Tab-separated table of C-alpha atoms and ligand atoms in Angstrom:
chain	number	residue	atom	x	y	z
A	25	UNK	CA	4.169	-16.303	18.555
A	26	UNK	CA	0.928	-14.484	17.946
A	27	UNK	CA	0.495	-12.028	15.110
A	28	UNK	CA	1.884	-8.554	15.726
A	29	UNK	CA	-0.596	-5.842	16.672
A	30	UNK	CA	0.309	-2.472	15.187
A	31	UNK	CA	-0.112	0.973	16.689
A	32	UNK	CA	-2.048	2.324	13.708
A	33	UNK	CA	-1.948	0.630	10.326
A	34	UNK	CA	-3.538	1.576	6.988
A	35	UNK	CA	-7.195	0.574	6.648
A	36	UNK	CA	-8.522	0.669	3.113
A	37	UNK	CA	-12.189	0.682	2.193
A	38	UNK	CA	-13.948	-0.709	-0.852
A	39	UNK	CA	-13.864	2.252	-3.212
A	40	UNK	CA	-10.150	3.063	-3.316
A	41	UNK	CA	-9.294	0.425	-5.927
A	42	UNK	CA	-12.084	1.698	-8.191
A	43	UNK	CA	-10.567	5.189	-8.100
A	44	UNK	CA	-7.062	3.828	-8.705
A	45	UNK	CA	-8.309	1.620	-11.581
A	46	UNK	CA	-9.961	4.663	-13.070
A	47	UNK	CA	-6.634	6.501	-12.939
A	48	UNK	CA	-4.978	3.581	-14.775
A	49	UNK	CA	-7.770	3.202	-17.340
A	50	UNK	CA	-7.775	6.873	-18.219
A	51	UNK	CA	-3.951	6.996	-18.142
A	52	UNK	CA	-3.991	9.809	-15.561
A	53	UNK	CA	-0.920	8.296	-13.878
A	54	UNK	CA	1.301	11.338	-14.097
A	55	UNK	CA	0.927	14.016	-11.466
A	56	UNK	CA	-2.286	15.998	-11.582
A	57	UNK	CA	-5.543	14.939	-13.080
A	58	UNK	CA	-9.210	14.704	-12.135
A	59	UNK	CA	-8.705	12.833	-8.827
A	60	UNK	CA	-6.400	15.555	-7.510
A	61	UNK	CA	-9.053	18.179	-8.258
A	62	UNK	CA	-11.793	15.934	-6.832
A	63	UNK	CA	-9.863	15.115	-3.663
A	64	UNK	CA	-9.141	18.802	-3.061
A	65	UNK	CA	-12.766	19.776	-3.603
A	66	UNK	CA	-14.125	16.980	-1.416
A	67	UNK	CA	-11.690	17.531	1.443
A	68	UNK	CA	-12.289	21.302	1.432
A	69	UNK	CA	-16.041	20.664	1.591
A	70	UNK	CA	-15.604	18.128	4.413
A	71	UNK	CA	-13.700	20.566	6.637
A	72	UNK	CA	-15.723	23.585	5.536
A	73	UNK	CA	-12.791	25.579	4.148
A	74	UNK	CA	-12.858	27.376	0.806
A	75	UNK	CA	-9.877	25.829	-0.973
A	76	UNK	CA	-7.354	22.993	-0.761
A	77	UNK	CA	-4.067	21.986	-2.419
A	78	UNK	CA	-3.062	18.303	-2.433
A	79	UNK	CA	0.652	17.751	-1.839
A	80	UNK	CA	3.142	14.945	-1.248
A	81	UNK	CA	3.142	15.028	2.572
A	82	UNK	CA	1.954	16.893	5.637
A	83	UNK	CA	5.502	18.135	6.134
A	84	UNK	CA	5.537	19.570	2.598
A	85	UNK	CA	2.202	21.294	3.331
A	86	UNK	CA	3.721	22.934	6.437
A	87	UNK	CA	6.809	24.001	4.504
A	88	UNK	CA	4.660	25.639	1.809
A	89	UNK	CA	2.431	27.245	4.442
A	90	UNK	CA	5.431	28.843	6.143
A	91	UNK	CA	6.559	30.298	2.817
A	92	UNK	CA	3.027	31.544	2.082
A	93	UNK	CA	2.955	33.246	5.475
A	94	UNK	CA	6.184	35.036	4.622
A	95	UNK	CA	8.627	33.144	6.858
A	96	UNK	CA	12.183	34.066	5.883
A	97	UNK	CA	15.689	33.280	7.143
A	98	UNK	CA	16.184	34.566	10.684
A	99	UNK	CA	12.448	34.937	11.414
A	100	UNK	CA	10.945	33.579	14.622
A	101	UNK	CA	8.200	30.936	14.453
A	102	UNK	CA	6.282	29.693	17.506
A	103	UNK	CA	5.391	25.995	17.579
A	104	UNK	CA	3.801	23.501	19.960
A	105	UNK	CA	6.592	21.538	21.631
A	106	UNK	CA	4.706	18.274	22.148
A	107	UNK	CA	4.447	17.040	18.571
A	108	UNK	CA	6.016	14.987	15.815
A	109	UNK	CA	9.138	16.524	14.285
A	110	UNK	CA	7.282	17.013	10.989
A	111	UNK	CA	5.593	20.031	12.598
A	112	UNK	CA	8.821	21.894	13.263
A	113	UNK	CA	11.394	20.705	10.716
A	114	UNK	CA	9.962	23.042	8.040
A	115	UNK	CA	10.931	25.963	10.320
A	116	UNK	CA	14.528	24.872	9.815
A	117	UNK	CA	14.006	24.372	6.060
A	118	UNK	CA	13.257	28.126	6.024
A	119	UNK	CA	16.346	28.886	8.152
A	120	UNK	CA	13.961	30.416	10.673
A	121	UNK	CA	14.209	30.063	14.447
A	122	UNK	CA	11.718	27.970	16.410
A	123	UNK	CA	10.394	28.960	19.814
A	124	UNK	CA	8.549	26.124	21.528
A	125	UNK	CA	5.394	26.439	23.604
A	126	UNK	CA	4.383	23.972	26.314
A	127	UNK	CA	1.146	21.984	26.587
A	128	UNK	CA	-1.736	22.461	28.987
A	129	UNK	CA	-2.826	19.408	31.020
A	130	UNK	CA	-6.474	19.925	29.951
A	131	UNK	CA	-5.961	19.090	26.254
A	132	UNK	CA	-2.257	18.137	26.047
A	133	UNK	CA	-2.107	20.869	23.375
A	134	UNK	CA	-0.622	24.386	23.371
A	135	UNK	CA	-1.073	26.228	26.669
A	136	UNK	CA	-2.640	29.690	26.090
A	137	UNK	CA	-0.881	31.210	29.144
A	138	UNK	CA	2.517	29.971	28.008
A	139	UNK	CA	1.754	31.343	24.535
A	140	UNK	CA	0.866	34.723	26.038
A	141	UNK	CA	4.164	34.793	27.938
A	142	UNK	CA	6.049	33.878	24.772
A	143	UNK	CA	4.404	36.798	22.956
A	144	UNK	CA	5.317	39.203	25.788
A	145	UNK	CA	8.915	37.992	25.601
A	146	UNK	CA	8.946	38.285	21.802
A	147	UNK	CA	7.687	41.860	21.970
A	148	UNK	CA	10.365	42.800	24.507
A	149	UNK	CA	13.071	41.128	22.426
A	150	UNK	CA	11.833	42.518	19.108
A	151	UNK	CA	11.321	38.961	17.874
A	152	UNK	CA	7.624	38.818	17.037
A	153	UNK	CA	6.902	35.505	15.297
A	154	UNK	CA	5.874	35.390	11.653
A	155	UNK	CA	3.308	32.701	12.578
A	156	UNK	CA	2.287	30.177	15.238
A	157	UNK	CA	2.245	26.470	14.342
A	158	UNK	CA	-0.590	25.101	16.434
A	159	UNK	CA	-0.732	21.303	16.682
A	160	UNK	CA	-3.830	19.197	17.425
A	161	UNK	CA	-2.404	16.151	19.126
A	162	UNK	CA	-3.610	12.560	18.761
A	163	UNK	CA	-6.914	13.621	17.198
A	164	UNK	CA	-7.711	16.296	19.762
A	165	UNK	CA	-8.164	20.008	19.036
A	166	UNK	CA	-6.219	22.668	20.891
A	167	UNK	CA	-8.018	25.356	22.918
A	168	UNK	CA	-8.929	27.274	19.758
A	169	UNK	CA	-10.958	30.170	21.236
A	170	UNK	CA	-8.194	31.182	23.636
A	171	UNK	CA	-5.273	30.671	21.265
A	172	UNK	CA	-6.830	32.269	18.189
A	173	UNK	CA	-7.829	35.297	20.327
A	174	UNK	CA	-4.256	35.749	21.598
A	175	UNK	CA	-2.776	35.429	18.108
A	176	UNK	CA	-5.314	37.902	16.715
A	177	UNK	CA	-4.481	40.369	19.466
A	178	UNK	CA	-0.816	40.217	18.421
A	179	UNK	CA	-1.714	40.183	14.722
A	180	UNK	CA	0.106	36.896	14.070
A	181	UNK	CA	-1.464	34.202	11.846
A	182	UNK	CA	-2.065	30.621	12.992
A	183	UNK	CA	-0.863	27.678	10.915
A	184	UNK	CA	-3.040	24.834	12.154
A	185	UNK	CA	-1.274	21.470	12.077
A	186	UNK	CA	-4.233	19.095	11.875
A	187	UNK	CA	-2.130	16.184	10.595
A	188	UNK	CA	-3.426	13.995	13.426
A	189	UNK	CA	-6.913	15.470	13.792
A	190	UNK	CA	-8.773	15.142	10.491
A	191	UNK	CA	-12.399	14.427	11.461
A	192	UNK	CA	-12.205	16.077	14.900
A	193	UNK	CA	-14.374	19.049	15.848
A	194	UNK	CA	-14.097	21.999	18.219
A	195	UNK	CA	-17.478	23.449	19.206
A	196	UNK	CA	-18.924	21.758	16.133
A	197	UNK	CA	-16.396	23.201	13.711
A	198	UNK	CA	-13.896	21.005	11.849
A	199	UNK	CA	-10.334	20.712	13.044
A	200	UNK	CA	-8.004	22.258	10.486
A	201	UNK	CA	-10.387	25.126	9.699
A	202	UNK	CA	-9.233	27.538	12.427
A	203	UNK	CA	-5.917	28.832	11.125
A	204	UNK	CA	-5.154	31.237	8.284
A	205	UNK	CA	-3.831	27.984	6.788
A	206	UNK	CA	-4.531	24.404	7.893
A	207	UNK	CA	-2.667	21.239	6.953
A	208	UNK	CA	-3.477	17.511	7.005
A	209	UNK	CA	-1.376	14.373	6.540
A	210	UNK	CA	-2.289	11.126	4.791
A	211	UNK	CA	0.769	9.211	5.911
A	212	UNK	CA	0.278	5.468	6.394
A	213	UNK	CA	-0.378	5.693	10.128
A	214	UNK	CA	-2.876	8.582	10.028
A	215	UNK	CA	-6.642	8.209	10.311
A	216	UNK	CA	-6.972	8.014	6.530
A	217	UNK	CA	-4.071	7.491	4.184
A	218	UNK	CA	-2.981	7.831	0.574
A	219	UNK	CA	0.167	5.818	1.482
A	220	UNK	CA	1.816	9.228	1.738
A	221	UNK	CA	0.407	12.670	1.151
A	222	UNK	CA	-0.823	15.918	2.610
A	223	UNK	CA	-3.243	18.769	2.074
A	224	UNK	CA	-3.058	22.509	2.622
A	225	UNK	CA	-6.372	24.321	3.161
A	226	UNK	CA	-7.314	27.998	3.403
A	227	UNK	CA	-10.297	30.247	2.807
A	228	UNK	CA	-8.055	32.656	0.941
A	229	UNK	CA	-8.031	31.328	-2.621
A	230	UNK	CA	-4.903	33.299	-3.549
A	231	UNK	CA	-2.895	31.431	-0.890
A	232	UNK	CA	-3.996	28.046	-2.206
A	233	UNK	CA	-3.381	28.960	-5.839
A	234	UNK	CA	0.118	30.020	-4.823
A	235	UNK	CA	0.616	26.772	-2.877
A	236	UNK	CA	-0.229	24.790	-6.022
A	237	UNK	CA	2.247	26.849	-8.029
A	238	UNK	CA	5.073	26.495	-5.486
A	239	UNK	CA	4.405	22.744	-5.272
A	240	UNK	CA	4.965	22.328	-9.035
A	241	UNK	CA	8.389	24.014	-9.322
A	242	UNK	CA	6.842	27.513	-9.412
A	243	UNK	CA	6.366	27.406	-13.141
A	244	UNK	CA	5.193	30.660	-14.689
A	245	UNK	CA	2.399	30.381	-17.274
A	246	UNK	CA	4.654	30.071	-20.310
A	247	UNK	CA	5.213	27.146	-22.676
A	248	UNK	CA	8.986	27.372	-22.267
A	249	UNK	CA	9.092	26.796	-18.455
A	250	UNK	CA	9.780	30.295	-17.162
A	251	UNK	CA	10.877	30.622	-13.494
A	252	UNK	CA	11.164	33.681	-11.286
A	253	UNK	CA	11.163	32.093	-7.802
A	254	UNK	CA	12.144	28.885	-6.023
A	255	UNK	CA	9.636	26.066	-6.339
A	256	UNK	CA	9.329	22.512	-5.062
A	257	UNK	CA	8.242	19.143	-6.388
A	258	UNK	CA	5.564	18.695	-3.717
A	259	UNK	CA	2.383	17.937	-5.672
A	260	UNK	CA	0.262	14.840	-4.970
A	261	UNK	CA	-0.132	12.391	-7.861
A	262	UNK	CA	-3.483	11.545	-9.420
A	263	UNK	CA	-3.182	7.876	-8.402
A	264	UNK	CA	-2.703	8.704	-4.726
A	265	UNK	CA	-5.470	11.290	-4.826
A	266	UNK	CA	-7.743	8.483	-6.041
A	267	UNK	CA	-6.921	6.509	-2.890
A	268	UNK	CA	-7.632	9.657	-0.866
A	269	UNK	CA	-11.081	10.080	-2.414
A	270	UNK	CA	-11.990	6.529	-1.445
A	271	UNK	CA	-10.607	7.037	2.068
A	272	UNK	CA	-12.512	10.278	2.553
A	273	UNK	CA	-15.773	8.403	1.987
A	274	UNK	CA	-15.081	6.177	5.008
A	275	UNK	CA	-13.538	8.850	7.248
A	276	UNK	CA	-16.570	9.181	9.526
A	277	UNK	CA	-16.625	5.394	10.043
A	278	UNK	CA	-12.937	5.482	10.872
A	279	UNK	CA	-13.476	8.204	13.472
A	280	UNK	CA	-16.382	6.269	15.024
A	281	UNK	CA	-14.281	3.103	15.178
A	282	UNK	CA	-11.274	4.827	16.761
A	283	UNK	CA	-13.519	6.388	19.364
A	284	UNK	CA	-15.012	2.969	20.048
A	285	UNK	CA	-11.531	1.452	20.450
A	286	UNK	CA	-10.781	4.140	23.029
A	287	UNK	CA	-14.049	3.527	24.931
A	288	UNK	CA	-13.354	-0.191	25.024
A	289	UNK	CA	-9.930	0.422	26.589
A	290	UNK	CA	-11.324	2.902	29.080
A	291	UNK	CA	-14.156	0.623	30.185
A	292	UNK	CA	-11.946	-2.455	30.415
A	293	UNK	CA	-9.357	-0.642	32.555
A	294	UNK	CA	-11.801	1.349	34.673
A	295	UNK	CA	-10.309	-0.128	37.860
A	296	UNK	CA	-6.809	1.134	37.106
A	297	UNK	CA	-5.274	4.390	38.340
A	298	UNK	CA	-4.000	5.337	34.875
A	299	UNK	CA	-5.312	8.620	33.443
A	300	UNK	CA	-6.655	8.775	29.912
A	301	UNK	CA	-5.958	11.713	27.629
A	302	UNK	CA	-8.777	14.124	28.494
A	303	UNK	CA	-11.413	15.310	26.024
A	304	UNK	CA	-12.488	18.782	27.187
A	305	UNK	CA	-16.151	19.818	26.897
A	306	UNK	CA	-17.014	21.084	23.427
A	307	UNK	CA	-14.207	19.144	21.773
A	308	UNK	CA	-14.767	15.924	19.891
A	309	UNK	CA	-11.517	14.035	19.435
A	310	UNK	CA	-11.051	11.364	16.798
A	311	UNK	CA	-8.999	9.400	19.353
A	312	UNK	CA	-6.525	8.842	16.524
A	313	UNK	CA	-4.402	7.206	19.212
A	314	UNK	CA	-5.679	6.015	22.589
A	315	UNK	CA	-3.256	7.505	25.115
A	316	UNK	CA	-2.907	7.424	28.881
A	317	UNK	CA	-0.418	8.459	31.551
A	318	UNK	CA	0.986	6.345	34.358
A	319	UNK	CA	0.481	7.630	37.897
A	320	UNK	CA	3.221	7.732	40.526
A	321	UNK	CA	6.977	8.198	40.372
A	322	UNK	CA	10.028	6.620	38.767
A	323	UNK	CA	8.143	7.115	35.525
A	324	UNK	CA	10.844	6.702	32.897
A	325	UNK	CA	11.806	3.261	34.223
A	326	UNK	CA	8.219	2.043	34.646
A	327	UNK	CA	7.186	3.359	31.229
A	328	UNK	CA	10.082	1.521	29.582
A	329	UNK	CA	9.235	-1.658	31.483
A	330	UNK	CA	5.598	-1.494	30.412
A	331	UNK	CA	6.520	-0.930	26.762
A	332	UNK	CA	9.008	-3.825	26.879
A	333	UNK	CA	6.348	-6.079	28.378
A	334	UNK	CA	3.935	-5.275	25.540
A	335	UNK	CA	6.705	-5.645	22.957
A	336	UNK	CA	7.450	-9.159	24.235
A	337	UNK	CA	3.828	-9.965	23.408
A	338	UNK	CA	4.132	-8.477	19.896
A	339	UNK	CA	2.096	-5.421	20.757
A	340	UNK	CA	3.308	-2.126	19.329
A	341	UNK	CA	2.816	0.649	21.874
A	342	UNK	CA	4.811	3.892	22.039
A	343	UNK	CA	5.694	6.644	24.446
A	344	UNK	CA	3.979	9.986	23.878
A	345	UNK	CA	5.998	12.189	21.438
A	346	UNK	CA	9.303	13.391	22.797
A	347	UNK	CA	8.838	17.186	23.006
A	348	UNK	CA	10.799	19.244	20.498
A	349	UNK	CA	12.434	21.414	23.172
A	350	UNK	CA	14.067	18.235	24.544
A	351	UNK	CA	15.366	17.083	21.149
A	352	UNK	CA	19.101	17.471	20.501
A	353	UNK	CA	18.172	18.908	17.085
A	354	UNK	CA	16.540	21.917	18.749
A	355	UNK	CA	18.986	22.436	21.592
A	356	UNK	CA	19.079	26.099	22.551
A	357	UNK	CA	15.661	26.999	21.123
A	358	UNK	CA	13.643	29.066	23.626
A	359	UNK	CA	10.828	27.206	25.426
A	360	UNK	CA	7.911	28.636	27.383
A	361	UNK	CA	6.604	26.222	30.023
A	362	UNK	CA	3.227	25.889	31.692
A	363	UNK	CA	3.019	27.748	35.030
A	364	UNK	CA	3.137	24.389	36.879
A	365	UNK	CA	6.374	23.356	35.158
A	366	UNK	CA	7.154	21.407	32.020
A	367	UNK	CA	3.877	19.633	31.142
A	368	UNK	CA	5.135	18.260	27.812
A	369	UNK	CA	8.113	16.605	29.522
A	370	UNK	CA	5.793	15.037	32.129
A	371	UNK	CA	3.503	13.688	29.398
A	372	UNK	CA	6.514	12.288	27.556
A	373	UNK	CA	7.776	10.537	30.689
A	374	UNK	CA	4.459	9.080	31.748
A	375	UNK	CA	2.440	8.791	28.521
A	376	UNK	CA	1.742	5.664	26.477
A	377	UNK	CA	-0.013	5.324	23.104
A	378	UNK	CA	-1.856	2.042	22.564
A	379	UNK	CA	-2.734	0.185	19.356
A	380	UNK	CA	-5.653	2.227	18.041
A	381	UNK	CA	-6.212	1.334	14.397
A	382	UNK	CA	-9.728	1.355	12.981
A	383	UNK	CA	-8.952	-2.156	11.695
A	384	UNK	CA	-8.070	-3.494	15.153
A	385	UNK	CA	-10.246	-6.589	15.663
A	386	UNK	CA	-12.115	-7.345	18.889
A	387	UNK	CA	-9.831	-10.333	19.479
A	388	UNK	CA	-6.719	-8.222	19.007
A	389	UNK	CA	-7.975	-5.545	21.358
A	390	UNK	CA	-8.876	-8.188	23.950
A	391	UNK	CA	-5.298	-9.438	23.679
A	392	UNK	CA	-3.919	-5.913	24.189
A	393	UNK	CA	-6.173	-5.387	27.207
A	394	UNK	CA	-5.177	-8.691	28.788
A	395	UNK	CA	-1.447	-8.005	28.401
A	396	UNK	CA	-1.827	-4.368	29.409
A	397	UNK	CA	-3.541	-5.432	32.657
A	398	UNK	CA	-0.617	-7.704	33.435
A	399	UNK	CA	1.918	-5.043	32.444
A	400	UNK	CA	0.228	-2.426	34.615
A	401	UNK	CA	0.208	-4.805	37.573
A	402	UNK	CA	3.916	-5.429	37.030
A	403	UNK	CA	4.795	-1.716	37.030
A	404	UNK	CA	2.429	-0.988	39.925
A	405	UNK	CA	-0.309	1.036	38.223
B	524	LIG	C1	2.361	13.083	10.674
B	524	LIG	C2	2.525	14.452	11.156
B	524	LIG	C3	3.102	15.462	10.381
B	524	LIG	C4	3.779	15.212	9.071
B	524	LIG	O1	3.003	14.605	8.115
B	524	LIG	P1	3.734	13.701	6.990
B	524	LIG	O2	2.630	13.448	6.021
B	524	LIG	O3	4.223	12.465	7.667
B	524	LIG	O4	4.821	14.514	6.406
B	524	LIG	C5	3.141	16.751	10.879
B	524	LIG	N1	2.642	17.038	12.080
B	524	LIG	C6	2.097	16.095	12.874
B	524	LIG	C7	1.543	16.513	14.187
B	524	LIG	C8	2.044	14.766	12.447
B	524	LIG	O5	1.551	13.835	13.273
């Protein structure tokens, strides 16, 4: 049996251990410390946003962002449907009500027309959302100009979920810098990792200062631990921030390598009828995951067959995210589809994510390509 090939596994560089050793040597093991400050400063500079707060996960960053944007029990929050559940679970933590927005085929991300229709509905119903959680899927930005313009017209802030798109750009500007608040994830499978962690970014310093406070049990500045509001234990530790600083130094290499992995797949399978996730003009994806859709019908069966074929050869591939409006957890939540029908459901049925790690070797990728060719032939694509 050959060695398993993972979808996206951690890829450490050479400087992370030096940062971690420094944390040990200086005894900055407990939460907070110089690496947390350094990681925040360096990440904010990288994405061109004023301020950043390092936290324990991307999900925690979204939860804090919702609170900062004033989301309360019973409020409506719009969210991209085609995403990982970490995007939308914080809506439920706030006892707010999600409304899901479909994707557009052009970017697989939030469809501006569907968003517009959701806003018209919300106005009629008296349910204007407190914010819009806008996801950048698989390393690819959403249609920022159109979506930000619509949200501005309705006076509703954007929370940009850039968990999967650190290092991507939209018209030259960094992904994660478009919302009132942006968030990133450093989970083990993301483009860079701290083993687990997240970051909240904003130009508004007051928001970020408040995020730091809420993430450390909302302690008031008093020696005796005074509390006037609910806080959380969401701060990133100094050790993990050290790993993050090392990872940030190799981020551009990681993006280049993931894009190269994607190009290699696309060139090798140029004869096939499969369709690769598009990269619209003006957008530079990180290709965090290399994704394609199967052509033709009977998709659910053929997708499952293809994934089973790869699994038998110890290759970890996955379907595209199951959209949130199809999840039992969110049954009954309103959903606004693309004018052509449910695009997110079609992508889920037909979409496959391939092993895409920046540490994928040439030999491993050749093995994936060889088995994928055979699998595609078997399912008639
Ligand atoms: C990974 C991810 C999250 C959550 O990040 P964690 O660090 O795992 O909590 C949120 N949104 C999207 C789109 C993600 O891919």
